[in-house]
Amino acid sequence: MSSAKNQGDAHDKAVLKPITDEAILKVTKEIIVKFIECGRLSPANFDETFEQVYKKVVSTVKS
């Protein structure tokens, strides 16, 4: 029973932890890398796509 409580406490602390700009950039980078690997992103539209993904990640984590 106390193990479940400890897991809940750890989850609560993780939820309250602020999201850093570095973490947002890392997530955005990983998404962009997946797009490149799948062939859905080319150098011609990299800037536009990166900006769109970054803004979406920011709006998601800050909402």
Tab-separated table of C-alpha atoms in Angstrom:
chain	number	residue	atom	x	y	z
A	1	MET	CA	0.000	0.000	0.000
A	2	SER	CA	2.777	2.446	0.859
A	3	SER	CA	4.453	1.601	-2.444
A	4	ALA	CA	1.409	2.850	-4.337
A	5	LYS	CA	1.386	6.007	-2.216
A	6	ASN	CA	5.079	6.620	-2.968
A	7	GLN	CA	4.421	6.212	-6.691
A	8	GLY	CA	1.572	8.713	-6.433
A	9	ASP	CA	3.830	11.187	-4.627
A	10	ALA	CA	6.509	10.812	-7.306
A	11	HIS	CA	3.902	11.386	-10.013
A	12	ASP	CA	2.616	14.524	-8.255
A	13	LYS	CA	6.151	15.938	-8.043
A	14	ALA	CA	6.755	15.241	-11.744
A	15	VAL	CA	3.526	16.994	-12.683
A	16	LEU	CA	4.483	20.100	-10.719
A	17	LYS	CA	7.973	20.267	-12.215
A	18	PRO	CA	8.276	23.153	-14.709
A	19	ILE	CA	8.954	22.314	-18.338
A	20	THR	CA	12.251	23.831	-19.480
A	21	ASP	CA	12.965	25.340	-22.884
A	22	GLU	CA	15.656	22.692	-23.284
A	23	ALA	CA	13.092	19.918	-22.828
A	24	ILE	CA	10.771	21.536	-25.376
A	25	LEU	CA	13.613	21.770	-27.897
A	26	LYS	CA	14.569	18.122	-27.308
A	27	VAL	CA	11.005	16.934	-27.905
A	28	THR	CA	10.731	19.098	-31.021
A	29	LYS	CA	14.025	17.719	-32.310
A	30	GLU	CA	12.893	14.126	-31.795
A	31	ILE	CA	9.667	14.770	-33.705
A	32	ILE	CA	11.576	16.438	-36.562
A	33	VAL	CA	14.054	13.533	-36.697
A	34	LYS	CA	11.131	11.092	-37.015
A	35	PHE	CA	9.663	13.179	-39.849
A	36	ILE	CA	13.023	13.115	-41.647
A	37	GLU	CA	13.407	9.349	-41.126
A	38	CYS	CA	9.925	8.743	-42.546
A	39	GLY	CA	10.643	10.948	-45.555
A	40	ARG	CA	7.908	13.429	-44.621
A	41	LEU	CA	10.304	16.358	-44.252
A	42	SER	CA	12.765	17.775	-46.746
A	43	PRO	CA	15.395	20.509	-46.361
A	44	ALA	CA	13.225	22.840	-48.438
A	45	ASN	CA	10.489	23.022	-45.807
A	46	PHE	CA	12.557	22.364	-42.672
A	47	ASP	CA	12.315	25.899	-41.215
A	48	GLU	CA	8.559	26.144	-41.570
A	49	THR	CA	7.931	22.647	-40.208
A	50	PHE	CA	10.312	23.085	-37.256
A	51	GLU	CA	8.564	26.311	-36.272
A	52	GLN	CA	5.114	24.691	-36.502
A	53	VAL	CA	6.157	21.662	-34.443
A	54	TYR	CA	7.896	23.853	-31.842
A	55	LYS	CA	4.821	26.061	-31.416
A	56	LYS	CA	2.567	23.011	-31.081
A	57	VAL	CA	4.824	21.429	-28.445
A	58	VAL	CA	4.922	24.696	-26.479
A	59	SER	CA	1.143	25.100	-26.603
A	60	THR	CA	0.680	21.476	-25.542
A	61	VAL	CA	2.981	21.530	-22.518
A	62	LYS	CA	1.965	24.984	-21.322
A	63	SER	CA	-1.802	24.414	-21.525
